[in-house]
Amino acid sequence: MSAPSGEPQGPFTTNPVASGTPFSRSTAGINADSGSNAPFQPSMGDGSGMSVNALGGGNAPWFNLKRFIGALACAVAMVLVIVFSIVAVSGSSGSTAALQATSDEINAQIETNGDVSVNELVTIQMRKRDSGPYHQLYRTIQLDSSLVTDVSDVTVTRIMADTSTTYTRQDFVSPDLASSVWDSQYAGHWYLYDETNNTDYLPVTDALPISAPDKPTQQKQLEFGWNIPTTESGTMTFRITYTLRNLATEYSDVSETFWELVSADQSMPIKKLTATISLPQGANTSNTWAWLHTEAKSSNSRDSDGTLHFEINNIETSDYVDVIALTDNSMMSGVARASTDARKDYRMSTEAAKEKQWHDQQVAAARRSVVFVLFFAITGIALIIWAVVGAFKSYRNSQPWLAAGYWHDPPAMSPGAAAYMNNVIDSSKDAQKCALAGTVLSLASKHCLLLVPGPARWYEGIDLVNTDPSQYRSYIEGVASANGKPGWQRKSVTTTVCLLVNPTHGDNIAAYNLCESEAQLLRVFALVADKLGTPVFDMDQMSDQWSNWRSGIEEMETFQAKCSTEFSELEATNSQAGWHTAPTLVALVYLLALYFSWQLGSLSTLTPLVYVAGLLVIASICFSLAYGKSRGITPNGQRWAEQVQGFKQYLLDFSNFHDRGVSDLVLWDRYLVYAASFGISKEVLEQLYLAEPRLQDASWVDTHTNNSLLYWYAAPRARDSGMMADPTATAAMNFGSLDDFTDSLSTSLSDLQSSFDTAFSDLHAHDSGGSFGGSGGSFSGGGFGGGGGGGGGGGFGGR
């Protein structure tokens, strides 16, 4: 069917203005009514006495409360997801040791003969493990003929809330026995086992001979253990006592006790170790000297009688704890290991060198930490500011400079381009869906196709092209009632399309004033009609074709591309990458750098702050992405945005213009086209009903709207009293069906302060060549590295 020159042919006769206004997709600012190149001018009044404000000259808004709340909720939700993920991963990764000593309290006495008597109260936490229950706990002790030759005076007592149980000695037994046998025969006993020779150890009898310093030595690894009742999980406290024999060596000037409390190869972390080491009678701070070696965080002090005190937190399995004590020989007697060499000056100088080296390393590390902290803090703050400011800036750049004006005419652009322009302003509307809905209605308003409610089977035997809708409305109502939809009160499951022009058959469509996107969508409908073999089909039938119709999908993609091209040629938008995208990319680099710095140890002691910094940056980026816009409106695009926003506001406020009447209804086909492009069809139709009460008069509707897109919306509604009482009720022909179709932190702060203090303490004196003032054996200033070695070293374990 070809269209003659002049007015397009179809089942309706209509006012030329209502049938569609020609426009050019490539010429900006063409007047929709005249087709001239004169700039589009807004109407300044409507004859009702209500002033219509001029457009332009306003300030684009930077704040949108609804968008702000949504973006803030998105940022908070993302942070919560990450926090819960970190907690879940940490909880399931096994990072918490199955066995750990939650506390270890040591009270020791250095005897005058060089022995060390130890009284140790240890609390061990056992967590459930895959390998089965626990049967034994133990402490390892390293014997060395030049340091510690024997272990004696062993006792083990289990301490409970209101009682205690003393264990007795028994030979070592492997716990690979049934739990019932173990509990009845072996639990409640302790043992000493020589791991070097794989035999039970007997004090004195199996002791090592004493060897002088710097001479060949003999060694043994002992396991001092105690059998516990079969335990899946729990916490137990034990008091263990033992004596380390011949730990001191007497030199010509002083006696030296070099005790390794914890070796670096222990199998169980210790959460908190506190120790008190008493020196022989007669000791004071002037005739004794001591040093604490550990790389864990520690504090130490001593009393006037020389007693040593120290506390160490979070000793990992690779950490060591050593104590070196020098005592004047006058307070020692009967020390078995002796040397004629002097020791004090050597020990004082070597410990001073180690302490200075450790201090220098800590200062350098602290300064590096400070540099990293300052860098990531300043960069993070700048990034957060950039992201937040960019969010508001890019949003403002995407808004029209519309103060409070209206635009009375449809925008001079295709329905598809209008949908994309509206999406820039209001991203809650899907541009592709709205472009399709608007273009379908535009084709109907230009009489290239006819849209009627219900499935195509309802119209069998009816000539939709040449029959007035009011003549077959009653027939269709009867069919609808028979199909379970009496009175049209239920939403139609589909919409029927009657193709009036078929360009694939050679019909001339030039007179219909179609833009390229409309022509392409008409081609899609024509291809569907040819594939189905009928010009009358419904949306359900059309949907069924897409599953295996590749060429049809490509044609639909071409339609979408043409809509996008029509919008692009308006030159209405520009990229907001600098405000919207760039902060995200920089944030990714920042987070990667933060992660690797943390992993490499530069920020290892500041883990909570690393988490906080990362979460704040992630939250700001989420907020920026949710609130900001990737595309802004160009100065040229502001003219187009004003048309879209002004016309959209005019439609939404249409009922305020009280003299709207029959003469304006001829424009409503085009109004509804752009209402669909803006995604506000329902709201606009309600405005029309408020402005034109006669739409509730069935005879008036049949007389005045039977040639309009409104007919199948208004006619059933005018005949249904329930729908008249409820103007928001959904009628059979609703434009939403088109959318349905297209749907088919305190510890970390303390560490940070410590890093600053260490980095800058005595900085002037140190950098100006001042000498390093170490502890000098005063057992103050905390422990330092450079240790390792000593006698009796070991740690806790369990099986």
Coordinates of C-alpha atoms in Angstrom, one line a residue, residues 358-547:
W358 CA 68.2 -1.9 65.9
H359 CA 67.4 1.7 66.9
D360 CA 68.6 3.0 63.5
Q361 CA 66.7 0.3 61.7
Q362 CA 63.5 1.1 63.6
V363 CA 63.9 4.9 63.0
A364 CA 64.4 4.2 59.3
A365 CA 61.4 1.9 59.2
A366 CA 59.4 4.4 61.2
R367 CA 60.3 7.2 58.8
R368 CA 59.3 5.0 55.9
S369 CA 56.1 4.2 57.6
V370 CA 55.5 7.9 58.2
V371 CA 56.2 8.7 54.6
F372 CA 53.8 6.0 53.5
V373 CA 51.2 7.1 55.9
L374 CA 51.4 10.7 54.9
F375 CA 51.5 9.8 51.2
F376 CA 48.4 7.5 51.5
A377 CA 46.6 9.9 53.9
I378 CA 47.1 13.0 51.7
T379 CA 46.5 11.1 48.5
G380 CA 43.4 9.4 49.9
I381 CA 41.9 12.6 51.2
A382 CA 42.6 14.3 47.9
L383 CA 41.0 11.4 46.1
I384 CA 37.9 11.4 48.3
I385 CA 37.5 15.2 47.8
W386 CA 38.0 14.7 44.1
A387 CA 35.4 11.9 44.0
V388 CA 32.8 13.7 46.0
V389 CA 33.2 17.1 44.3
G390 CA 33.3 15.3 41.0
A391 CA 30.0 13.6 41.8
F392 CA 28.2 16.9 42.4
K393 CA 30.1 18.6 39.5
S394 CA 29.3 15.9 37.0
Y395 CA 25.7 15.8 38.1
R396 CA 25.3 19.5 37.8
N397 CA 27.0 19.4 34.3
S398 CA 24.3 16.9 33.2
Q399 CA 21.4 19.1 34.2
P400 CA 19.7 21.8 32.1
W401 CA 19.9 25.5 32.9
L402 CA 16.2 25.5 33.4
A403 CA 15.0 27.8 36.1
A404 CA 11.2 27.3 36.1
G405 CA 10.0 27.4 32.6
Y406 CA 7.7 25.4 30.2
W407 CA 8.0 24.4 26.6
H408 CA 4.7 24.1 24.8
D409 CA 5.8 22.1 21.8
P410 CA 7.4 18.7 21.4
P411 CA 11.2 19.0 21.2
A412 CA 12.6 19.3 17.7
M413 CA 14.2 15.9 17.7
S414 CA 13.2 12.4 17.0
P415 CA 11.5 10.4 19.8
G416 CA 14.6 8.2 20.1
A417 CA 16.9 11.2 20.5
A418 CA 14.5 12.7 23.0
A419 CA 14.6 9.5 25.0
Y420 CA 18.4 9.6 25.1
M421 CA 18.4 13.3 26.0
N422 CA 16.0 12.7 28.8
N423 CA 18.2 9.9 30.0
V424 CA 21.1 12.3 30.4
I425 CA 18.9 14.5 32.7
D426 CA 17.1 11.6 34.4
S427 CA 19.1 8.4 34.3
S428 CA 16.4 6.4 36.1
K429 CA 14.6 6.1 32.7
D430 CA 16.0 3.4 30.4
A431 CA 16.9 5.2 27.2
Q432 CA 16.5 2.2 24.9
K433 CA 13.1 1.2 26.3
C434 CA 11.8 4.7 26.1
A435 CA 13.2 5.2 22.6
L436 CA 11.4 2.1 21.4
A437 CA 8.1 3.0 23.1
G438 CA 8.2 6.6 21.8
T439 CA 9.1 5.5 18.3
V440 CA 6.3 2.9 18.2
L441 CA 3.7 5.5 19.2
S442 CA 5.2 8.0 16.7
L443 CA 4.7 5.5 13.9
A444 CA 1.1 5.0 15.1
S445 CA 0.5 8.7 15.3
K446 CA 1.7 9.1 11.7
H447 CA -0.6 6.3 10.6
C448 CA 2.2 3.9 9.5
L449 CA 0.7 1.3 11.8
L450 CA -2.4 0.9 14.0
L451 CA -2.2 -0.2 17.7
V452 CA -5.2 -1.9 19.2
P453 CA -5.5 -3.8 22.5
G454 CA -5.5 -7.6 23.0
P455 CA -4.2 -10.5 21.0
A456 CA -4.4 -10.7 17.2
R457 CA -7.0 -13.6 17.3
W458 CA -9.6 -11.1 18.7
Y459 CA -9.5 -9.3 15.3
E460 CA -10.0 -12.2 13.0
G461 CA -12.7 -11.3 10.4
I462 CA -12.4 -7.5 11.1
D463 CA -10.9 -5.2 8.5
L464 CA -8.8 -3.1 10.9
V465 CA -7.7 -0.8 8.1
N466 CA -11.1 0.4 6.9
T467 CA -13.3 0.0 10.0
D468 CA -13.9 2.8 12.4
P469 CA -12.8 1.7 15.9
S470 CA -16.1 2.7 17.5
Q471 CA -17.9 0.2 15.2
Y472 CA -15.9 -2.9 16.4
R473 CA -15.3 -1.8 20.0
S474 CA -18.4 -3.5 21.3
Y475 CA -17.5 -6.7 19.4
I476 CA -14.0 -6.7 20.9
E477 CA -15.5 -6.1 24.4
G478 CA -17.5 -9.3 24.0
V479 CA -14.4 -11.3 22.9
A480 CA -12.5 -9.8 25.9
S481 CA -15.3 -10.8 28.3
A482 CA -15.3 -14.4 26.9
N483 CA -11.5 -14.5 27.5
G484 CA -11.9 -13.6 31.2
K485 CA -11.5 -9.9 31.0
P486 CA -15.0 -8.4 31.6
G487 CA -15.4 -4.7 31.2
W488 CA -11.7 -4.2 30.2
Q489 CA -10.8 -3.9 33.8
R490 CA -7.8 -6.1 33.5
K491 CA -4.6 -5.3 31.7
S492 CA -4.4 -6.6 28.2
V493 CA -1.8 -9.3 28.0
T494 CA -0.5 -8.0 24.7
T495 CA -1.1 -5.4 21.9
T496 CA -1.9 -6.0 18.3
V497 CA -0.1 -4.2 15.5
C498 CA -1.8 -3.6 12.2
L499 CA 0.8 -2.6 9.6
L500 CA -0.6 0.1 7.3
V501 CA 2.6 0.8 5.3
N502 CA 5.1 -1.9 4.3
P503 CA 8.3 -0.4 3.0
T504 CA 9.7 -3.9 2.1
H505 CA 6.9 -4.2 -0.4
G506 CA 7.8 -0.9 -2.1
D507 CA 5.3 1.3 -0.3
N508 CA 6.4 4.9 -0.5
I509 CA 7.0 6.3 3.0
A510 CA 8.5 9.6 2.0
A511 CA 5.3 11.5 2.7
Y512 CA 5.1 10.2 6.3
N513 CA 8.0 12.4 7.4
L514 CA 9.9 9.7 9.1
C515 CA 13.3 10.1 10.6
E516 CA 15.8 7.3 10.1
S517 CA 15.1 5.6 13.5
E518 CA 11.3 5.6 12.7
A519 CA 11.9 4.3 9.2
Q520 CA 14.2 1.6 10.6
L521 CA 11.6 0.5 13.2
L522 CA 8.9 0.4 10.6
R523 CA 11.2 -1.8 8.6
V524 CA 11.5 -4.1 11.6
F525 CA 7.7 -4.4 11.8
A526 CA 7.5 -5.0 8.1
L527 CA 10.0 -7.8 8.3
V528 CA 8.0 -9.4 11.2
A529 CA 4.8 -9.1 9.1
D530 CA 6.5 -10.8 6.1
K531 CA 7.9 -13.6 8.4
L532 CA 4.5 -14.2 9.9
G533 CA 2.6 -13.9 6.6
T534 CA 0.1 -11.3 7.9
P535 CA 0.1 -7.5 8.4
V536 CA -1.8 -8.0 11.7
F537 CA 0.1 -9.6 14.6
D538 CA 0.5 -9.0 18.3
M539 CA 3.5 -8.4 20.4
D540 CA 3.6 -11.9 21.8
Q541 CA 3.8 -13.3 18.2
M542 CA 6.6 -10.8 17.5
S543 CA 8.5 -11.8 20.6
D544 CA 8.4 -15.5 19.6
Q545 CA 10.3 -14.6 16.5
W546 CA 13.4 -13.3 18.3
S547 CA 14.7 -16.5 19.8

